[in-house]
Coordinates of N, CA and C and ligand atoms in Angstrom, one line a residue:
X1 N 40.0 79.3 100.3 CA 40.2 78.5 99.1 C 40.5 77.1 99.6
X2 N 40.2 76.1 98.8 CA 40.3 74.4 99.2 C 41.6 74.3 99.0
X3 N 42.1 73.3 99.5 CA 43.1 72.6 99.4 C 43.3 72.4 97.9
X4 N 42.4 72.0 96.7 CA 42.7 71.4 95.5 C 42.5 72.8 94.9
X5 N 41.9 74.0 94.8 CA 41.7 74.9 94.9 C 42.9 75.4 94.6
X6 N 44.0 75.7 95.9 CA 45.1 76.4 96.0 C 46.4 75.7 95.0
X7 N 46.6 74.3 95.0 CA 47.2 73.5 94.1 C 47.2 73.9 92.5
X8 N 45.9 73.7 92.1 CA 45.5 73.9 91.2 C 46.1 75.6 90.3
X9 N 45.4 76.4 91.2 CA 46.3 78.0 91.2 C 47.5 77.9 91.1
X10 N 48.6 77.2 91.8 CA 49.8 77.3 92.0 C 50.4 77.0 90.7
X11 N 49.5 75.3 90.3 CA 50.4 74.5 89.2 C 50.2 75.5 87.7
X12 N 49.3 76.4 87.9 CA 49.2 77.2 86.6 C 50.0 78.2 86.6
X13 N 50.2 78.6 87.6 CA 51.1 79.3 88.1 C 52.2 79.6 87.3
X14 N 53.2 78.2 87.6 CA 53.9 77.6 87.6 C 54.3 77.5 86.2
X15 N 53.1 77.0 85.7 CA 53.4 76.4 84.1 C 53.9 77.9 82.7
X16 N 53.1 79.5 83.7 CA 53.2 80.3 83.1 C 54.6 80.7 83.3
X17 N 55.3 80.5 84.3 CA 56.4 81.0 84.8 C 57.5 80.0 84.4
X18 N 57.2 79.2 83.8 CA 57.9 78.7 83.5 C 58.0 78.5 82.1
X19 N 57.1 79.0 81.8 CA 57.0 78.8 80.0 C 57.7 80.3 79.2
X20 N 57.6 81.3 80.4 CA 58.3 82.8 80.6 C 59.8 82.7 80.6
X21 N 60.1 81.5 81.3 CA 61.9 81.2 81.6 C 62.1 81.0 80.5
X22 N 61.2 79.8 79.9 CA 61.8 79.2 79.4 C 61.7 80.1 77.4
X23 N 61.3 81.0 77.3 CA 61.2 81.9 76.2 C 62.7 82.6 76.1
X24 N 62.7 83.2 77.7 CA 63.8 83.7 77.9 C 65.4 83.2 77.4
X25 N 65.5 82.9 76.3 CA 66.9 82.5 75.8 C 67.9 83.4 75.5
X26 N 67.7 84.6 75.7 CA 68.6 85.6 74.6 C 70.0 85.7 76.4
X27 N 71.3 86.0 75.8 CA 72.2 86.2 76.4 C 72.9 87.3 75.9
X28 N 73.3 88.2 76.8 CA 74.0 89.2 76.9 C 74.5 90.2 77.8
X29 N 74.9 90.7 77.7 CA 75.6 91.8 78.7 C 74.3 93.3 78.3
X30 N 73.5 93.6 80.2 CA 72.5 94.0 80.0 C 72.9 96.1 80.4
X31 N 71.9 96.4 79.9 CA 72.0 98.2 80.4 C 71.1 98.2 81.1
X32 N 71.0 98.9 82.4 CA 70.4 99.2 83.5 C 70.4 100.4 83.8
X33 N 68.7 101.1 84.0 CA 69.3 102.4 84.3 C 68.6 102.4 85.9
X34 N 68.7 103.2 87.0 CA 68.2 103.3 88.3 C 67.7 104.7 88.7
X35 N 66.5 104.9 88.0 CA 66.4 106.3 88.2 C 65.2 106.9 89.4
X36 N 65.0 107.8 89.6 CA 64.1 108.4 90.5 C 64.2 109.2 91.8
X37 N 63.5 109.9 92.3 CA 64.2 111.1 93.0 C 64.4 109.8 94.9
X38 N 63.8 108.7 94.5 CA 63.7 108.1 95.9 C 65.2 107.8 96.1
X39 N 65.3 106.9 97.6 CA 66.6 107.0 97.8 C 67.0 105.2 97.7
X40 N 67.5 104.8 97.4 CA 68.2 103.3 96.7 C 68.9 102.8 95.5
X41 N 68.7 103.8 94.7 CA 69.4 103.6 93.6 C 71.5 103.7 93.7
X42 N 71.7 104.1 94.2 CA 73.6 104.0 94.1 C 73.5 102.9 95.0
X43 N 72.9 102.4 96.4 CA 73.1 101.4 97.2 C 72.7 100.1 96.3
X44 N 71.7 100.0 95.2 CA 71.1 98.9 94.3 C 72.1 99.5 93.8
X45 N 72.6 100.2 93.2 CA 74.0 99.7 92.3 C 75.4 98.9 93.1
X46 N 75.8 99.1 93.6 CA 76.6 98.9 94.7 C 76.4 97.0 95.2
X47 N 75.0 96.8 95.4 CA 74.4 96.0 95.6 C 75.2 94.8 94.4
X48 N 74.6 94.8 93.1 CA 75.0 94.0 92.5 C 76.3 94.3 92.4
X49 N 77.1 95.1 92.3 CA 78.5 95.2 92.6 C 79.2 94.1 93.2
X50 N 79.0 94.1 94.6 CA 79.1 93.1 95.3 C 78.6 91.3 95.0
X51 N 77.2 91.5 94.4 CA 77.0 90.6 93.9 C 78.0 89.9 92.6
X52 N 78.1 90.7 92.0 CA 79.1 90.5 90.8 C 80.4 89.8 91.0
X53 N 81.0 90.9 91.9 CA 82.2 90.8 92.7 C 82.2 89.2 92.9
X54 N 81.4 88.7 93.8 CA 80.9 87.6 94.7 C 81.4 86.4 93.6
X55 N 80.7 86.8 92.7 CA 80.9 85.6 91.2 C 82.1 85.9 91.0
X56 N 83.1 86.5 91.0 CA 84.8 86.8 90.5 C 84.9 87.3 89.0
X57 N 83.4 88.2 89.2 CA 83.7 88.9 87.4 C 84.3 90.0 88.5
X58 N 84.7 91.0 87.2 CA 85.4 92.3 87.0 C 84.9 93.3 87.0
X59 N 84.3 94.0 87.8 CA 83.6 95.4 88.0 C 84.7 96.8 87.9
X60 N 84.3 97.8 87.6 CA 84.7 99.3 87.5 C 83.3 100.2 87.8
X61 N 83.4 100.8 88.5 CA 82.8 102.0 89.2 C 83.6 103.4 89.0
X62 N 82.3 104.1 88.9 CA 83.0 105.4 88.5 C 81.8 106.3 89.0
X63 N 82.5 106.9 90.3 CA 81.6 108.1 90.6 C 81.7 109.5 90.6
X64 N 81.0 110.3 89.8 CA 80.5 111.4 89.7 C 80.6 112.5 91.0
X65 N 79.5 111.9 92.1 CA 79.6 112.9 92.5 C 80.2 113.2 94.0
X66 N 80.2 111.9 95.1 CA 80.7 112.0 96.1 C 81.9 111.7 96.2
X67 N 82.6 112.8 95.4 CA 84.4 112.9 95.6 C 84.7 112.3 97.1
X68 N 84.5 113.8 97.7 CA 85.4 114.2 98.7 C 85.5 113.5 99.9
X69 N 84.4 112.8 100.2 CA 83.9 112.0 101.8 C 83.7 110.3 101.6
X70 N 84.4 109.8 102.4 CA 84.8 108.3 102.3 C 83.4 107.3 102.6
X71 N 83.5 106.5 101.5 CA 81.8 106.0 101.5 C 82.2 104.5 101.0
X72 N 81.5 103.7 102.7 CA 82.1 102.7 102.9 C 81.7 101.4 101.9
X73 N 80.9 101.7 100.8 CA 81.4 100.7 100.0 C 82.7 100.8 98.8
X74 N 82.6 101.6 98.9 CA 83.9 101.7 98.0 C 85.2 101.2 98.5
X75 N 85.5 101.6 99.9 CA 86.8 100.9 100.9 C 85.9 99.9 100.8
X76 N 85.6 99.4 100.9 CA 85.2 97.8 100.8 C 85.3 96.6 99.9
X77 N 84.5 97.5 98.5 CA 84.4 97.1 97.5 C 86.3 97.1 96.8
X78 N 87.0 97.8 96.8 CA 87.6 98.4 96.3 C 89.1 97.3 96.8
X79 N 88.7 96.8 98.2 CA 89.3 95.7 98.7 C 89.3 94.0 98.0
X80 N 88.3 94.3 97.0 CA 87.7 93.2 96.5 C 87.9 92.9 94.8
X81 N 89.0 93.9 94.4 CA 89.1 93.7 93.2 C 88.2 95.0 92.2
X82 N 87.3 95.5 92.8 CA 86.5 96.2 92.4 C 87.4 98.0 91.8
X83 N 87.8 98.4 90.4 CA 88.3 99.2 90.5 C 87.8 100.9 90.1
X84 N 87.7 102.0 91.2 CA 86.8 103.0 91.2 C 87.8 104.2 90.9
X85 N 86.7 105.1 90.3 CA 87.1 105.9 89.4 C 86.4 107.4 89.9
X86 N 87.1 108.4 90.6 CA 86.4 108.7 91.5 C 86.9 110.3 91.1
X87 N 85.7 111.1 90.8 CA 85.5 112.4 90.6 C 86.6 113.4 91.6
X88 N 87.9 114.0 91.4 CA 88.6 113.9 92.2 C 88.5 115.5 93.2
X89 N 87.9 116.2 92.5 CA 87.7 117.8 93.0 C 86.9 117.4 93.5
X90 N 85.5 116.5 93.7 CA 84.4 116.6 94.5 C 83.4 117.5 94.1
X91 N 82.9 117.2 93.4 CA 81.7 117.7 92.9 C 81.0 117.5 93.7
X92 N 79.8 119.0 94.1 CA 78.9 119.1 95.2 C 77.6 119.9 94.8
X93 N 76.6 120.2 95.2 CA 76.0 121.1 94.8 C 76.1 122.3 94.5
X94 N 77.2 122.8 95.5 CA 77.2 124.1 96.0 C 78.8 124.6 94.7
X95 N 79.1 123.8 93.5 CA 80.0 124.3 93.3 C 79.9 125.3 92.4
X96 N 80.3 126.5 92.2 CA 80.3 127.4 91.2 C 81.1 127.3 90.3
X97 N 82.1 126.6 89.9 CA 82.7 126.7 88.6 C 82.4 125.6 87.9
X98 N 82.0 125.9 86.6 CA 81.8 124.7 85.9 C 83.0 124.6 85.0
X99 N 83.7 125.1 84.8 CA 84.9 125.2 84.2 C 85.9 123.9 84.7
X100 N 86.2 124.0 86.1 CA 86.4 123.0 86.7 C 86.1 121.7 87.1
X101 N 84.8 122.0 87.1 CA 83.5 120.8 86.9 C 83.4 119.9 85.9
X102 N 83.6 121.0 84.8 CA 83.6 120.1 83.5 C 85.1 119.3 82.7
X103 N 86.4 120.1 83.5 CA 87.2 119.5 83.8 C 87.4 118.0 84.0
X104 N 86.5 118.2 85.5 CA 86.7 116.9 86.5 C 85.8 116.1 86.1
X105 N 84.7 116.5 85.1 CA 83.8 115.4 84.7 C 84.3 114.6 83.2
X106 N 85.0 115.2 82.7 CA 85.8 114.9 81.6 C 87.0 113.5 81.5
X107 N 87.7 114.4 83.3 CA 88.6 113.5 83.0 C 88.1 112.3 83.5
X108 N 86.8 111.8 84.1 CA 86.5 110.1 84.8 C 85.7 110.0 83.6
X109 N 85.2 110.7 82.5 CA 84.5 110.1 81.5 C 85.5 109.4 80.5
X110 N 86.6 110.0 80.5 CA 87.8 109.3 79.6 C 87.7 108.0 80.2
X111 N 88.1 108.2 81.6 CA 88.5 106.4 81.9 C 86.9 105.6 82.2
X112 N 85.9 106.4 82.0 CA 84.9 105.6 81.7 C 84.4 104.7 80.1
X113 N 85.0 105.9 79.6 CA 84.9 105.1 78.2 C 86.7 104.0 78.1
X114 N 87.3 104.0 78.7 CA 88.4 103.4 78.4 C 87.5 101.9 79.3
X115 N 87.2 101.9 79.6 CA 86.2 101.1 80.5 C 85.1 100.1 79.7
X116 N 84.3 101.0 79.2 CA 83.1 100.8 78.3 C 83.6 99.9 76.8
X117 N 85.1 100.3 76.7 CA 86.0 99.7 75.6 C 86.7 98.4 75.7
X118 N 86.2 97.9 76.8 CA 87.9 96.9 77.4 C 86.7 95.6 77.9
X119 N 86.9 94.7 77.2 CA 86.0 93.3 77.3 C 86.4 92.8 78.6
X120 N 87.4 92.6 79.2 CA 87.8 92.3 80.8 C 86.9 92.8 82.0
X121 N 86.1 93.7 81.7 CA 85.1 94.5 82.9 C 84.2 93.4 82.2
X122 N 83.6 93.1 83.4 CA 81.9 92.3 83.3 C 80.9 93.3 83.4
X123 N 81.2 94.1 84.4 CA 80.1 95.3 85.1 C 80.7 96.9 85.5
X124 N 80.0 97.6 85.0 CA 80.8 98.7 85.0 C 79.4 99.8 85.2
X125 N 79.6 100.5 86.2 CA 78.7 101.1 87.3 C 79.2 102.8 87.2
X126 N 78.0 103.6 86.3 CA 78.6 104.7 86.1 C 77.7 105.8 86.9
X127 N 78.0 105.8 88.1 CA 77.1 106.3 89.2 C 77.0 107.8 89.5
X128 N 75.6 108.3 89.6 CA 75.4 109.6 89.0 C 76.1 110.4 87.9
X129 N 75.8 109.7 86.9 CA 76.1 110.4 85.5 C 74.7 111.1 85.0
X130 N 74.0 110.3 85.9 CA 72.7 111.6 84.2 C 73.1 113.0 85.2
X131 N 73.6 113.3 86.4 CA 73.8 115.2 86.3 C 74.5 115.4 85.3
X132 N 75.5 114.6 85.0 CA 76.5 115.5 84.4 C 75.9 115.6 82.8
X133 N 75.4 114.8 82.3 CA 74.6 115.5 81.4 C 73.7 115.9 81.0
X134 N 72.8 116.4 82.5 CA 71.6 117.2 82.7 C 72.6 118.9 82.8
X135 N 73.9 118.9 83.2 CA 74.6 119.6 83.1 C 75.6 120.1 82.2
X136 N 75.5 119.5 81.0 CA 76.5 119.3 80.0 C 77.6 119.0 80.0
X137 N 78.2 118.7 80.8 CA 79.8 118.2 81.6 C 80.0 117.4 80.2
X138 N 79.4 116.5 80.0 CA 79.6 115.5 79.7 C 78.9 115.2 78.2
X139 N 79.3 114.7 77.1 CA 77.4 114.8 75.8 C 77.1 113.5 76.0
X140 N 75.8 113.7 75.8 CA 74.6 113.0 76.0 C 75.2 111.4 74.5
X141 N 75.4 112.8 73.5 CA 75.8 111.6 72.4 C 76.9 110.6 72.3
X142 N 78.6 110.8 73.3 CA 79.2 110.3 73.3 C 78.6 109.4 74.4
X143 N 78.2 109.4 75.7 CA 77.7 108.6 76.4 C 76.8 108.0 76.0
X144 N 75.9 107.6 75.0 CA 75.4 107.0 74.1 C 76.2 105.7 73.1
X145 N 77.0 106.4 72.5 CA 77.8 106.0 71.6 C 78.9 104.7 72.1
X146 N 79.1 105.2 73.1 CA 79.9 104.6 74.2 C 79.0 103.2 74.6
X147 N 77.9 103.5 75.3 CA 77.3 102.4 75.7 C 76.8 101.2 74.3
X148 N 76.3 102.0 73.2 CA 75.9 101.4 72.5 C 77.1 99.9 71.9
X149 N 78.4 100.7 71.9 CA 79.9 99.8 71.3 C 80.3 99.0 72.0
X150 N 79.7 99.1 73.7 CA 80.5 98.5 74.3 C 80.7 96.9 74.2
X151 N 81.2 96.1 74.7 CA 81.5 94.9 74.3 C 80.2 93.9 74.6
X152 N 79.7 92.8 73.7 CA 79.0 92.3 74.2 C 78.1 91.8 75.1
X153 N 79.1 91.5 76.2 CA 78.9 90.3 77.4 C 78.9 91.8 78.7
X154 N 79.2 93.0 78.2 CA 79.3 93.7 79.3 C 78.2 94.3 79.9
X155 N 77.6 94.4 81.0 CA 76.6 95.1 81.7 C 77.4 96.4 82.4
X156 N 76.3 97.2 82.1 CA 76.1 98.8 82.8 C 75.3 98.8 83.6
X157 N 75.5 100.0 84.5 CA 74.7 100.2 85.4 C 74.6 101.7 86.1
X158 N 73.5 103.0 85.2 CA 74.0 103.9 85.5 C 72.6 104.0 86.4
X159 N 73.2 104.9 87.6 CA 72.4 105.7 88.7 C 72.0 107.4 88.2
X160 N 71.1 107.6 89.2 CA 71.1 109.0 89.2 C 69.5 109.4 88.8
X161 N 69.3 111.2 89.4 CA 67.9 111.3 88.9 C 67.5 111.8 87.7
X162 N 66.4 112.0 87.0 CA 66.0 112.5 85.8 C 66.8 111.5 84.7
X163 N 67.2 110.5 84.5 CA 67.4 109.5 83.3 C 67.0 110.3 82.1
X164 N 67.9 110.6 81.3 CA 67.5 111.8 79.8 C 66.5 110.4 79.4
X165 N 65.7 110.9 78.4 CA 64.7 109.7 77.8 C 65.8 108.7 76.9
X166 N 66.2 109.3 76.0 CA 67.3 108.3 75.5 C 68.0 107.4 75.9
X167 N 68.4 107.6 77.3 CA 69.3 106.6 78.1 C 68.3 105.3 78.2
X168 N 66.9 106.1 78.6 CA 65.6 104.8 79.3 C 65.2 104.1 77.7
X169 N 65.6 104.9 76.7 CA 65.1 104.1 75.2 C 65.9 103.1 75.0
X170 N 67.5 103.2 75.1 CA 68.7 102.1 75.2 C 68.2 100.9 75.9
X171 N 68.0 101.1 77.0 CA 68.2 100.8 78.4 C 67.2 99.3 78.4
X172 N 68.1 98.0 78.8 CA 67.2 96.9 78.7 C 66.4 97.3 80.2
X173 N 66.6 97.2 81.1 CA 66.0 97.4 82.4 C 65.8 98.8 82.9
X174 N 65.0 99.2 83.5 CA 65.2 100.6 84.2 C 63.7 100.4 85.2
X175 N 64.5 101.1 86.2 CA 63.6 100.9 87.6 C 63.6 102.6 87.8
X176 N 62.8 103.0 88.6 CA 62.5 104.0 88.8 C 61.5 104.2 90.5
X177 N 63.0 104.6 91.3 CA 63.0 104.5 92.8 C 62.0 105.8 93.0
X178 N 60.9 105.5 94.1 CA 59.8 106.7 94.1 C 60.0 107.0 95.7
X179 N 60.1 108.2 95.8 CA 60.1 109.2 97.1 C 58.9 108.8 97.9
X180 N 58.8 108.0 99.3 CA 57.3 107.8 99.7 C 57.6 108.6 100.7
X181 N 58.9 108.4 101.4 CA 59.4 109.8 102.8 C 60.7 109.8 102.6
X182 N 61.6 110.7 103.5 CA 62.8 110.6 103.4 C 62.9 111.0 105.0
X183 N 64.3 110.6 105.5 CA 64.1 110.8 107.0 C 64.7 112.2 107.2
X184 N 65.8 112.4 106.1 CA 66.4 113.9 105.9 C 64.8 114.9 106.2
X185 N 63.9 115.0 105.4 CA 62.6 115.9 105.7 C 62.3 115.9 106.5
X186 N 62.2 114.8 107.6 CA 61.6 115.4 109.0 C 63.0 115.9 109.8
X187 N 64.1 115.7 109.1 CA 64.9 116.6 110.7 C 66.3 116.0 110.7
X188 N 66.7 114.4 110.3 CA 67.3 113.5 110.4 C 68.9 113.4 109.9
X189 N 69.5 113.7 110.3 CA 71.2 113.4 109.8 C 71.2 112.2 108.8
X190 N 72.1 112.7 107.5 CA 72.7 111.7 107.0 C 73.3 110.2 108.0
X191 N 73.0 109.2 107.7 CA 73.7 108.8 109.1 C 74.8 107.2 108.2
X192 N 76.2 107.4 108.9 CA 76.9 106.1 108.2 C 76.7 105.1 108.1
X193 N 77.1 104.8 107.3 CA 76.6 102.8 107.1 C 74.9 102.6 106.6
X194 N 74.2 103.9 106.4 CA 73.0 103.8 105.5 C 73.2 104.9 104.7
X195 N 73.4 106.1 104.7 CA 73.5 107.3 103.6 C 75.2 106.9 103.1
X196 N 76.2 106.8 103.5 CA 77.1 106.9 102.9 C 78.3 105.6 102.9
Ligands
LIG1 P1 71.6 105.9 98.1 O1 73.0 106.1 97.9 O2 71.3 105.9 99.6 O3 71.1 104.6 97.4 P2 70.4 107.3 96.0 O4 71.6 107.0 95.2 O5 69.1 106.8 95.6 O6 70.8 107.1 97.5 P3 71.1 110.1 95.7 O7 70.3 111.2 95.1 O8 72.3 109.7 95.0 O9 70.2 108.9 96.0 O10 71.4 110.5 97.1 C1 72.6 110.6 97.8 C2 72.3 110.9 99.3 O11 71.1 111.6 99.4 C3 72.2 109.6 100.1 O12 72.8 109.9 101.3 C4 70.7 109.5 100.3 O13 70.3 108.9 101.5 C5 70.2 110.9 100.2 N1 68.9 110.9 99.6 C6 68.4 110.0 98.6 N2 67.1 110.3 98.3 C7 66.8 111.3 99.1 C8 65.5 112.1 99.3 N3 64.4 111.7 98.6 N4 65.5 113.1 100.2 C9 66.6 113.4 100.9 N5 67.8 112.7 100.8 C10 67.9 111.7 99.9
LIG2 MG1 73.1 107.9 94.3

């Protein structure tokens, strides 16, 4: 392509992208969901975390499912004003009681919604929650209801796989992370400072 050629392309470009910004007026505190069986979704949550952090808003995190094993954004994050809310039995695959389960999903959904309630959080990161209500731990309609009330200016940001449809019908943004390999299937250890 010419020199006036490529100019030309750019400046239209340009004018479209900018006529896009500039539509974009509406402000608010956004819902985000991060779904799909691929692997980036809790590190893209985590991600803006830090990002958030960075600006001196107010983040709360609340995880679901990796209780029991120290996962270094959280010591990190958690050093930073960032306050986490952390599944305390450890919920794993392998657990058989739901009794317990539904206990310990119960009690971080309390301080999740005490969370979802409180205009002081900017960002509030409710990480792997669609199991717990792919598992009933938790209802679908109070976590709904919850999101719907929450304050304004506040953004969410829930992880996890299978997103119920309803969450993705709320939901201003939703990305959907796709499995191309994983290094776990050929053979590969979880390994620190990338899996956990
Ligand atoms: P990450 O925390 O690395 O962003 P994720 O939140 O997208 O992963 P989860 O299902 O929460 O995915 O996975 C938790 C753990 O399982 C992580 O250690 C991750 O590396 C690993 N994992 C994620 N996707 C896959 C996959 N497709 N196959 C095997 N292991 C996976
Ligand atoms: Mg995850």
């Amino acid at each position: 392509m010419s020199e006036q050629g490529h100019k030309q392309r750019q400046q239209k470009l340009k004018e479209k992208v900018d006529a896009r910004i500039e539509a974009a007026q509406q402000e608010k505190g956004l819902l985000l969901v991060i779904t799909g069986n691929g692997k980036g979704k809790s590190t893209s949550a985590f991600g803006t975390v830090a990002r958030a952090a960075g600006h001196g808003l107010k983040c709360g995190v609340a995880q679901y499912i990796k209780g029991t094993w120290a996962c270094g954004e959280r010591d990190l994050l958690s050093q930073h004003g960032v306050d986490f809310h952390v599944m305390s039995t450890g919920f794993t695959w392998d657990t058989q009681d739901k009794t317990a389960d539904t206990q310990a999903a119960q009690q971080i959904w309390a301080a999740c919604q005490a969370m979802l309630a409180d205009d002081r959080y900017d960002l509030v990161v409710l990480d792997e929650i669609t199991y717990m209500i792919t598992y009933d731990y938790i209802s679908l309609d109070e976590v709904i209801d919850a999101l719907q009330q929450r304050p304004s200016e506040q953004s969410v940001i829930i992880t996890g796989r299978g997103a119920h449809r309803r969450l993705v019908e709320i939901a201003d943004t939703v990305s959907e992370v796709r499995n191309v390999k994983h290094a776990f299937d050929a053979g590969v250890k979880a390994r620190q400072g990338i899996d956990w």
